[in-house]
Amino acid sequence: MSERTWFELDNAATIYPYSSNRQWICGYRIGFVLEEDVDPVVLKQAVKDIMPRFPSYFVQLRYGYFWPYLEKTNEMPIIEEEHLHPILPTPRWYTDVPALKIIYYKRRLCIEAFHGIADGGATIEVLKTLTAHYLRLKGYEIPKSELVMEIDEEPAPEETIDCFKKVYDKKNKGMSRKETKSYQHVVKPVPNYNRLFEGLVPVQDIKEYCKPRNITITEFLAGVFLYSLYKCAPEDNKKPIKISVPVSLRPVFGLKSMRNFSLFTNIGGYYSQHENLTVDKVIESIKGDIKEGTTKEILEKNVAMNVSTAINPIVRILPNGLKKPVLKIGYRNGQQKYACTLSNLGVVRMPPEMKEHINRMEVFLGGPRNCFGIAVNSIDDKLNICFNVASKQTDVVRTFYKTLASLGMRVHVERSDWEGNV
């Protein structure tokens, strides 16, 4: 197989170069907190060794006449010790600097990635491979496992192609883009500022709430998030409060994409301040909505809507200069349909020999336009609920964690400049 030197942006990624700017970055951070401090010399060797295994990751963003694209680079990505606020918007997405960054600080080993490369579900696999190889170089015995991709494997074709186009069926009628605008929780952003909050909760505590009510953990967290936004909204708000929940298409279509292969469903409703709603009522109001919005039939229609727009001959021949303002407007209109995103990356699985060297995993969404985002993951019995806040106004974050505590859950909160219990 001839070596590819460039990759067209996948269908989900086409919007990201146009929507990013110096105040807002379409990116994220995924990392492990290890049981010992990171050795930067060993880390650099580990990164160098895994680069051939993930060709679509070690790339630079380029702008062609019609579309941006990703060009493969043999240069090492940025590998540096943390010295700034995390996931800050920087010019690196618009220069010749690789669009992926490796950050370490004491026991933390993180990947910061431009969303145009891949979604979080794929990047977790890269982080697992990097960490496993790093631990092997450190002298630890980490056996081969189907739970971790190996660096001596040849990348499968479906890992680097646009899987949206692979599953696209032109016979499918696309979904309508019409949707009511959501309430927006407006706060004042602070330039070059991000604060990270992590809420660690025993999974069993959440399961004890969810099981008798026949709801999923994602439904529960989405309900608490909506309730927190509702409690912090002004009394005169008359708009629905909605959040966006991404769903991976990999298990739905049986493809192992290592790029973007996710879609979103927006859930929520009208929550009047005069009703004095409880968190239980808000959670009950969205029961089943995520499942209903992510059936294979609905997802196929969403894929058809997005792909058919991108391959439209008129859209394709528009030069970049004309596409940019149109896509920026489209992106902003789409974001007005929800207040925030809740991304649940689920349980991260790995061999026990590797897991014993990892304390926990962290996932942070990059500086959103509304100044905060929430991402969730778990390893074993601890659920880590992570907020990235680009404002000093933290009312929704505090309401969220305090609501969990009010439901009888043991919540330990850590933040980038403080530790304590709610």
CSV table of C-alpha atoms in Angstrom, one decimal:
chain,number,residue,atom,x,y,z
A,1,MET,CA,0.0,0.0,0.0
A,2,SER,CA,1.5,3.4,-1.0
A,3,GLU,CA,2.0,5.8,1.8
A,4,ARG,CA,-0.5,8.6,2.0
A,5,THR,CA,0.9,12.1,2.3
A,6,TRP,CA,-2.4,14.0,2.9
A,7,PHE,CA,-5.9,13.5,4.0
A,8,GLU,CA,-9.1,15.4,3.1
A,9,LEU,CA,-11.1,16.5,6.2
A,10,ASP,CA,-13.8,14.1,7.1
A,11,ASN,CA,-17.4,15.2,6.9
A,12,ALA,CA,-17.6,16.2,10.6
A,13,ALA,CA,-14.3,18.0,10.5
A,14,THR,CA,-14.9,20.4,7.6
A,15,ILE,CA,-16.5,23.0,9.8
A,16,TYR,CA,-13.7,23.2,12.4
A,17,PRO,CA,-11.1,25.2,10.5
A,18,TYR,CA,-13.7,27.8,9.7
A,19,SER,CA,-15.2,28.0,13.2
A,20,SER,CA,-11.9,28.2,15.2
A,21,ASN,CA,-10.4,31.6,16.0
A,22,ARG,CA,-7.9,33.2,18.4
A,23,GLN,CA,-10.6,33.3,21.1
A,24,TRP,CA,-12.1,29.8,20.6
A,25,ILE,CA,-10.4,26.5,19.8
A,26,CYS,CA,-12.2,23.5,18.3
A,27,GLY,CA,-10.1,21.0,20.3
A,28,TYR,CA,-9.9,19.0,23.5
A,29,ARG,CA,-7.5,17.4,25.9
A,30,ILE,CA,-7.4,13.8,26.9
A,31,GLY,CA,-4.9,12.5,29.4
A,32,PHE,CA,-4.0,10.0,32.1
A,33,VAL,CA,-2.8,10.7,35.6
A,34,LEU,CA,-0.1,8.2,36.1
A,35,GLU,CA,1.1,6.7,39.4
A,36,GLU,CA,4.6,8.3,38.9
A,37,ASP,CA,6.0,11.4,37.3
A,38,VAL,CA,6.4,11.4,33.5
A,39,ASP,CA,10.0,11.0,32.2
A,40,PRO,CA,10.2,13.5,29.2
A,41,VAL,CA,13.1,11.7,27.6
A,42,VAL,CA,11.2,8.3,27.5
A,43,LEU,CA,8.0,10.1,26.4
A,44,LYS,CA,9.7,11.7,23.4
A,45,GLN,CA,11.0,8.3,22.3
A,46,ALA,CA,7.5,6.8,22.8
A,47,VAL,CA,5.9,9.5,20.7
A,48,LYS,CA,8.5,9.0,17.9
A,49,ASP,CA,7.8,5.2,17.9
A,50,ILE,CA,4.0,5.4,17.6
A,51,MET,CA,3.9,8.1,14.8
A,52,PRO,CA,3.9,5.6,11.9
A,53,ARG,CA,1.0,3.7,13.5
A,54,PHE,CA,-1.3,6.8,13.4
A,55,PRO,CA,-0.6,8.6,10.1
A,56,SER,CA,-3.7,10.7,10.2
A,57,TYR,CA,-2.8,12.2,13.6
A,58,PHE,CA,0.7,13.6,12.9
A,59,VAL,CA,-0.5,16.2,10.4
A,60,GLN,CA,-0.6,19.9,9.7
A,61,LEU,CA,-3.7,21.8,8.7
A,62,ARG,CA,-3.3,23.3,5.2
A,63,TYR,CA,-5.6,25.4,3.1
A,64,GLY,CA,-6.3,24.4,-0.5
A,65,TYR,CA,-8.1,26.5,-3.0
A,66,PHE,CA,-11.5,24.8,-2.4
A,67,TRP,CA,-11.1,23.0,1.0
A,68,PRO,CA,-8.7,22.8,3.9
A,69,TYR,CA,-6.9,19.5,4.3
A,70,LEU,CA,-4.5,17.6,6.5
A,71,GLU,CA,-0.9,17.1,5.3
A,72,LYS,CA,1.2,14.3,6.9
A,73,THR,CA,4.3,15.5,8.6
A,74,ASN,CA,7.4,13.6,9.7
A,75,GLU,CA,8.2,16.3,12.2
A,76,MET,CA,7.8,15.6,15.9
A,77,PRO,CA,4.7,17.1,17.4
A,78,ILE,CA,5.1,19.7,20.2
A,79,ILE,CA,6.1,17.8,23.4
A,80,GLU,CA,6.3,20.2,26.3
A,81,GLU,CA,5.8,20.5,30.0
A,82,GLU,CA,2.7,22.3,31.0
A,83,HIS,CA,3.4,26.0,31.6
A,84,LEU,CA,0.2,27.8,30.4
A,85,HIS,CA,-3.6,27.3,31.0
A,86,PRO,CA,-4.7,24.2,29.1
A,87,ILE,CA,-6.3,24.1,25.7
A,88,LEU,CA,-5.8,27.8,25.0
A,89,PRO,CA,-6.5,29.1,21.5
A,90,THR,CA,-3.1,29.7,19.8
A,91,PRO,CA,-1.9,30.3,16.3
A,92,ARG,CA,-0.7,26.8,16.0
A,93,TRP,CA,-3.8,25.6,14.2
A,94,TYR,CA,-3.1,28.2,11.5
A,95,THR,CA,0.6,27.7,10.9
A,96,ASP,CA,2.9,24.9,9.9
A,97,VAL,CA,3.1,23.6,13.5
A,98,PRO,CA,1.6,20.0,13.8
A,99,ALA,CA,-2.0,20.1,14.9
A,100,LEU,CA,-1.4,17.7,17.8
A,101,LYS,CA,0.4,18.4,21.0
A,102,ILE,CA,1.7,16.2,23.8
A,103,ILE,CA,1.6,17.8,27.3
A,104,TYR,CA,3.1,16.5,30.5
A,105,TYR,CA,3.2,17.8,34.0
A,106,LYS,CA,4.4,15.7,37.0
A,107,ARG,CA,2.2,12.6,36.7
A,108,ARG,CA,0.0,13.9,33.9
A,109,LEU,CA,0.4,12.7,30.3
A,110,CYS,CA,-2.0,14.4,27.9
A,111,ILE,CA,-2.8,14.8,24.2
A,112,GLU,CA,-4.3,18.1,23.0
A,113,ALA,CA,-5.8,17.7,19.6
A,114,PHE,CA,-7.5,19.9,17.0
A,115,HIS,CA,-10.9,18.4,16.4
A,116,GLY,CA,-10.3,18.4,12.7
A,117,ILE,CA,-8.1,15.4,13.2
A,118,ALA,CA,-10.4,13.1,15.1
A,119,ASP,CA,-13.0,12.9,17.9
A,120,GLY,CA,-12.3,12.0,21.5
A,121,GLY,CA,-13.3,8.3,21.1
A,122,ALA,CA,-10.5,7.8,18.6
A,123,THR,CA,-7.9,9.9,20.4
A,124,ILE,CA,-8.4,7.8,23.5
A,125,GLU,CA,-7.1,4.8,21.5
A,126,VAL,CA,-4.0,6.8,20.5
A,127,LEU,CA,-3.4,7.9,24.2
A,128,LYS,CA,-3.7,4.2,25.3
A,129,THR,CA,-1.2,3.1,22.7
A,130,LEU,CA,1.2,5.9,23.6
A,131,THR,CA,0.9,5.2,27.3
A,132,ALA,CA,1.3,1.4,26.9
A,133,HIS,CA,4.5,1.9,24.8
A,134,TYR,CA,5.8,4.5,27.2
A,135,LEU,CA,5.4,2.1,30.2
A,136,ARG,CA,7.2,-0.7,28.2
A,137,LEU,CA,10.1,1.7,27.5
A,138,LYS,CA,10.2,2.4,31.2
A,139,GLY,CA,10.7,-1.4,31.8
A,140,TYR,CA,7.2,-2.4,32.8
A,141,GLU,CA,5.6,-5.6,31.4
A,142,ILE,CA,2.5,-4.6,29.5
A,143,PRO,CA,1.3,-7.6,27.5
A,144,LYS,CA,-0.3,-7.3,24.1
A,145,SER,CA,-4.1,-7.0,24.3
A,146,GLU,CA,-7.0,-6.4,22.0
A,147,LEU,CA,-7.8,-3.5,24.3
A,148,VAL,CA,-4.8,-1.5,23.1
A,149,MET,CA,-3.7,-0.9,19.5
A,150,GLU,CA,-0.1,-2.0,18.9
A,151,ILE,CA,2.5,0.1,17.1
A,152,ASP,CA,3.7,-2.8,14.9
A,153,GLU,CA,0.2,-3.2,13.3
A,154,GLU,CA,-0.4,-1.8,9.8
A,155,PRO,CA,-3.2,0.8,10.0
A,156,ALA,CA,-6.5,-0.6,8.6
A,157,PRO,CA,-7.9,1.3,5.6
A,158,GLU,CA,-11.1,2.2,7.4
A,159,GLU,CA,-9.0,3.9,10.2
A,160,THR,CA,-8.0,6.8,7.9
A,161,ILE,CA,-10.9,7.2,5.4
A,162,ASP,CA,-14.0,9.4,5.8
A,163,CYS,CA,-16.4,6.8,7.2
A,164,PHE,CA,-19.3,9.2,6.9
A,165,LYS,CA,-19.0,8.8,3.1
A,166,LYS,CA,-18.6,5.1,3.5
A,167,VAL,CA,-22.0,4.7,5.2
A,168,TYR,CA,-23.8,7.4,3.2
A,169,ASP,CA,-26.8,6.3,1.3
A,170,LYS,CA,-28.1,8.8,-1.2
A,171,LYS,CA,-31.5,7.1,-1.1
A,172,ASN,CA,-31.9,8.3,2.5
A,173,LYS,CA,-33.8,11.6,3.0
A,174,GLY,CA,-31.8,13.9,5.2
A,175,MET,CA,-33.2,15.3,8.5
A,176,SER,CA,-34.5,18.9,8.6
A,177,ARG,CA,-32.1,21.4,10.1
A,178,LYS,CA,-35.0,23.4,11.6
A,179,GLU,CA,-34.9,23.5,15.4
A,180,THR,CA,-35.9,25.9,18.1
A,181,LYS,CA,-33.1,28.0,19.5
A,182,SER,CA,-31.9,27.2,23.0
A,183,TYR,CA,-31.4,29.4,26.1
A,184,GLN,CA,-27.7,30.4,26.2
A,185,HIS,CA,-26.0,30.7,29.6
A,186,VAL,CA,-24.0,33.9,28.9
A,187,VAL,CA,-20.9,34.5,31.0
A,188,LYS,CA,-18.0,36.8,30.6
A,189,PRO,CA,-14.9,35.0,29.2
A,190,VAL,CA,-11.4,35.9,30.5
A,191,PRO,CA,-8.8,36.0,27.8
A,192,ASN,CA,-6.0,33.3,28.0
A,193,TYR,CA,-7.7,31.8,31.0
A,194,ASN,CA,-9.0,28.3,31.7
A,195,ARG,CA,-9.8,26.6,35.0
A,196,LEU,CA,-10.2,22.8,35.2
A,197,PHE,CA,-12.7,21.1,37.6
A,198,GLU,CA,-12.9,17.4,38.2
A,199,GLY,CA,-15.7,15.8,40.2
A,200,LEU,CA,-14.9,12.2,41.2
A,201,VAL,CA,-17.9,10.1,42.0
A,202,PRO,CA,-18.1,6.3,42.8
A,203,VAL,CA,-20.0,4.7,39.8
A,204,GLN,CA,-21.9,2.6,42.3
A,205,ASP,CA,-23.5,5.8,43.8
A,206,ILE,CA,-24.9,6.8,40.4
A,207,LYS,CA,-26.0,3.3,39.6
A,208,GLU,CA,-28.0,3.2,42.8
A,209,TYR,CA,-29.9,6.2,41.6
A,210,CYS,CA,-30.3,5.1,38.0
A,211,LYS,CA,-31.3,1.4,38.4
A,212,PRO,CA,-34.7,1.8,40.1
A,213,ARG,CA,-35.6,4.6,37.7
A,214,ASN,CA,-34.5,2.6,34.6
A,215,ILE,CA,-32.3,5.4,33.3
A,216,THR,CA,-28.8,5.4,31.9
A,217,ILE,CA,-25.8,7.2,33.5
A,218,THR,CA,-25.7,9.5,30.5
A,219,GLU,CA,-29.4,10.4,30.9
A,220,PHE,CA,-28.8,11.0,34.6
A,221,LEU,CA,-25.8,13.3,34.0
A,222,ALA,CA,-27.6,15.1,31.2
A,223,GLY,CA,-30.6,15.7,33.5
A,224,VAL,CA,-28.4,17.1,36.3
A,225,PHE,CA,-26.7,19.3,33.8
A,226,LEU,CA,-30.0,20.7,32.4
A,227,TYR,CA,-31.2,21.2,36.0
A,228,SER,CA,-28.0,23.2,36.8
A,229,LEU,CA,-28.5,25.4,33.8
A,230,TYR,CA,-32.2,25.8,34.8
A,231,LYS,CA,-31.3,26.9,38.3
A,232,CYS,CA,-28.8,29.4,37.0
A,233,ALA,CA,-31.1,30.8,34.3
A,234,PRO,CA,-32.8,34.2,34.8
A,235,GLU,CA,-36.4,34.2,35.9
A,236,ASP,CA,-37.7,35.7,32.7
A,237,ASN,CA,-36.2,33.0,30.4
A,238,LYS,CA,-38.8,31.7,28.1
A,239,LYS,CA,-36.6,29.7,25.7
A,240,PRO,CA,-36.1,25.9,26.0
A,241,ILE,CA,-32.9,24.8,27.7
A,242,LYS,CA,-31.1,22.2,25.6
A,243,ILE,CA,-27.7,20.4,25.7
A,244,SER,CA,-26.0,18.5,22.9
A,245,VAL,CA,-24.9,14.9,23.5
A,246,PRO,CA,-22.5,13.3,21.0
A,247,VAL,CA,-22.9,9.6,20.1
A,248,SER,CA,-20.2,7.5,18.5
A,249,LEU,CA,-21.2,5.9,15.1
A,250,ARG,CA,-18.5,3.1,15.4
A,251,PRO,CA,-20.7,0.5,17.2
A,252,VAL,CA,-23.7,1.5,15.1
A,253,PHE,CA,-22.0,0.8,11.8
A,254,GLY,CA,-19.3,-1.6,12.9
A,255,LEU,CA,-16.4,0.6,11.7
A,256,LYS,CA,-13.1,1.3,13.5
A,257,SER,CA,-12.6,4.8,12.4
A,258,MET,CA,-9.6,6.7,13.9
A,259,ARG,CA,-11.0,10.0,12.7
A,260,ASN,CA,-14.2,11.9,13.5
A,261,PHE,CA,-17.1,9.5,13.4
A,262,SER,CA,-19.7,10.9,15.8
A,263,LEU,CA,-23.0,12.8,15.6
A,264,PHE,CA,-24.9,14.8,18.1
A,265,THR,CA,-28.4,14.8,19.5
A,266,ASN,CA,-29.9,17.8,21.3
A,267,ILE,CA,-32.1,17.1,24.3
A,268,GLY,CA,-33.9,19.3,26.9
A,269,GLY,CA,-37.2,21.2,27.1
A,270,TYR,CA,-39.1,24.2,28.5
A,271,TYR,CA,-38.4,24.5,32.2
A,272,SER,CA,-40.3,27.4,33.7
A,273,GLN,CA,-38.7,29.1,36.7
A,274,HIS,CA,-42.2,29.5,38.2
A,275,GLU,CA,-42.7,25.8,38.5
A,276,ASN,CA,-39.8,25.4,40.9
A,277,LEU,CA,-38.8,22.0,39.3
A,278,THR,CA,-36.8,19.4,41.2
A,279,VAL,CA,-33.8,17.6,39.7
A,280,ASP,CA,-35.8,14.4,39.6
A,281,LYS,CA,-38.5,16.0,37.4
A,282,VAL,CA,-35.9,17.3,35.0
A,283,ILE,CA,-34.2,13.9,34.7
A,284,GLU,CA,-37.6,12.2,34.2
A,285,SER,CA,-38.5,14.7,31.4
A,286,ILE,CA,-35.6,13.5,29.2
A,287,LYS,CA,-35.9,9.8,29.9
A,288,GLY,CA,-35.5,8.0,26.6
A,289,ASP,CA,-34.8,11.1,24.5
A,290,ILE,CA,-31.1,10.2,23.9
A,291,LYS,CA,-32.1,6.7,22.7
A,292,GLU,CA,-34.8,8.1,20.5
A,293,GLY,CA,-32.5,10.6,18.9
A,294,THR,CA,-29.7,8.1,18.2
A,295,THR,CA,-31.5,5.2,16.6
A,296,LYS,CA,-29.7,3.8,13.5
A,297,GLU,CA,-32.5,5.2,11.3
A,298,ILE,CA,-32.2,8.7,12.7
A,299,LEU,CA,-28.4,8.6,12.5
A,300,GLU,CA,-28.5,7.4,8.9
A,301,LYS,CA,-30.7,10.4,8.1
A,302,ASN,CA,-28.3,12.8,9.8
A,303,VAL,CA,-25.4,11.4,7.9
A,304,ALA,CA,-27.3,11.8,4.7
A,305,MET,CA,-28.1,15.4,5.5
A,306,ASN,CA,-24.5,16.3,6.3
A,307,VAL,CA,-22.8,14.4,3.5
A,308,SER,CA,-25.2,15.5,0.8
A,309,THR,CA,-24.5,19.1,1.7
A,310,ALA,CA,-20.8,18.7,1.5
A,311,ILE,CA,-20.8,16.9,-1.8
A,312,ASN,CA,-23.2,19.3,-3.4
A,313,PRO,CA,-21.5,20.4,-6.6
A,314,ILE,CA,-22.1,24.1,-5.9
A,315,VAL,CA,-20.6,23.9,-2.4
A,316,ARG,CA,-17.6,21.9,-3.7
A,317,ILE,CA,-16.6,24.4,-6.3
A,318,LEU,CA,-16.9,27.5,-4.0
A,319,PRO,CA,-13.4,28.7,-3.2
A,320,ASN,CA,-12.3,28.9,0.4
A,321,GLY,CA,-12.7,32.6,0.6
A,322,LEU,CA,-16.4,32.3,-0.1
A,323,LYS,CA,-17.0,29.1,1.9
A,324,LYS,CA,-15.6,30.6,5.1
A,325,PRO,CA,-18.3,33.2,5.9
A,326,VAL,CA,-21.1,30.9,4.9
A,327,LEU,CA,-19.9,28.0,7.1
A,328,LYS,CA,-19.2,30.4,10.0
A,329,ILE,CA,-22.8,31.5,9.9
A,330,GLY,CA,-24.0,27.9,9.6
A,331,TYR,CA,-21.9,26.9,12.6
A,332,ARG,CA,-23.1,29.8,14.8
A,333,ASN,CA,-26.7,29.0,13.9
A,334,GLY,CA,-26.2,25.4,14.8
A,335,GLN,CA,-24.6,26.3,18.2
A,336,GLN,CA,-27.6,28.4,19.1
A,337,LYS,CA,-29.7,25.3,19.2
A,338,TYR,CA,-28.1,24.1,22.4
A,339,ALA,CA,-26.5,25.7,25.5
A,340,CYS,CA,-23.6,23.4,26.1
A,341,THR,CA,-22.2,19.9,25.3
A,342,LEU,CA,-22.1,16.9,27.5
A,343,SER,CA,-19.7,14.3,26.2
A,344,ASN,CA,-19.7,10.9,27.9
A,345,LEU,CA,-16.7,8.8,26.7
A,346,GLY,CA,-17.8,5.9,28.8
A,347,VAL,CA,-15.6,3.2,30.5
A,348,VAL,CA,-12.0,3.2,29.3
A,349,ARG,CA,-10.7,-0.4,29.1
A,350,MET,CA,-7.1,-1.6,29.2
A,351,PRO,CA,-5.1,-4.6,30.4
A,352,PRO,CA,-4.8,-4.8,34.3
A,353,GLU,CA,-1.0,-4.7,34.0
A,354,MET,CA,-1.4,-1.3,32.4
A,355,LYS,CA,-4.2,-0.1,34.6
A,356,GLU,CA,-2.1,-0.5,37.8
A,357,HIS,CA,0.1,2.3,36.6
A,358,ILE,CA,-2.8,4.7,35.9
A,359,ASN,CA,-4.6,6.6,38.6
A,360,ARG,CA,-7.4,8.1,36.5
A,361,MET,CA,-8.3,9.6,33.1
A,362,GLU,CA,-9.1,13.3,32.4
A,363,VAL,CA,-11.0,14.7,29.4
A,364,PHE,CA,-11.5,18.5,28.9
A,365,LEU,CA,-13.4,20.1,26.0
A,366,GLY,CA,-11.5,23.1,24.5
A,367,GLY,CA,-12.6,26.7,25.5
A,368,PRO,CA,-16.2,26.7,24.2
A,369,ARG,CA,-17.9,29.9,23.1
A,370,ASN,CA,-20.1,29.8,26.2
A,371,CYS,CA,-17.1,29.4,28.4
A,372,PHE,CA,-17.6,25.9,29.8
A,373,GLY,CA,-18.0,22.4,28.6
A,374,ILE,CA,-18.4,19.0,30.4
A,375,ALA,CA,-16.8,15.6,29.6
A,376,VAL,CA,-17.2,12.4,31.5
A,377,ASN,CA,-15.2,9.1,31.6
A,378,SER,CA,-14.5,6.3,34.0
A,379,ILE,CA,-11.8,3.8,34.8
A,380,ASP,CA,-13.1,1.0,37.1
A,381,ASP,CA,-15.3,2.3,39.9
A,382,LYS,CA,-14.7,6.1,39.6
A,383,LEU,CA,-16.6,8.4,37.3
A,384,ASN,CA,-14.7,11.6,36.5
A,385,ILE,CA,-16.9,14.5,35.6
A,386,CYS,CA,-14.6,17.3,34.1
A,387,PHE,CA,-15.5,20.9,33.4
A,388,ASN,CA,-13.2,23.3,31.6
A,389,VAL,CA,-14.2,26.9,32.5
A,390,ALA,CA,-13.0,30.0,30.6
A,391,SER,CA,-14.6,32.4,33.0
A,392,LYS,CA,-14.4,33.2,36.6
A,393,GLN,CA,-18.2,32.7,36.8
A,394,THR,CA,-18.7,29.1,37.9
A,395,ASP,CA,-22.3,29.0,39.0
A,396,VAL,CA,-23.4,26.2,36.8
A,397,VAL,CA,-20.3,24.0,37.7
A,398,ARG,CA,-20.9,24.5,41.4
A,399,THR,CA,-24.7,23.8,41.1
A,400,PHE,CA,-23.9,20.6,39.2
A,401,TYR,CA,-21.6,19.2,41.8
A,402,LYS,CA,-23.8,20.3,44.7
A,403,THR,CA,-26.8,18.7,43.1
A,404,LEU,CA,-25.0,15.4,42.9
A,405,ALA,CA,-24.1,15.7,46.6
A,406,SER,CA,-27.7,16.6,47.5
A,407,LEU,CA,-28.8,13.2,45.9
A,408,GLY,CA,-26.5,11.4,48.3
A,409,MET,CA,-23.5,10.9,46.1
A,410,ARG,CA,-20.0,11.1,47.4
A,411,VAL,CA,-18.4,13.8,45.3
A,412,HIS,CA,-14.8,14.8,45.6
A,413,VAL,CA,-14.0,18.0,43.6
A,414,GLU,CA,-10.5,19.0,42.5
A,415,ARG,CA,-9.7,22.1,40.5
A,416,SER,CA,-6.6,23.5,39.0
A,417,ASP,CA,-5.9,25.8,42.0
A,418,TRP,CA,-7.8,24.2,44.8
A,419,GLU,CA,-8.8,20.8,46.2
A,420,GLY,CA,-11.7,19.9,48.5
A,421,ASN,CA,-15.0,18.2,49.0
A,422,VAL,CA,-18.4,19.6,48.0
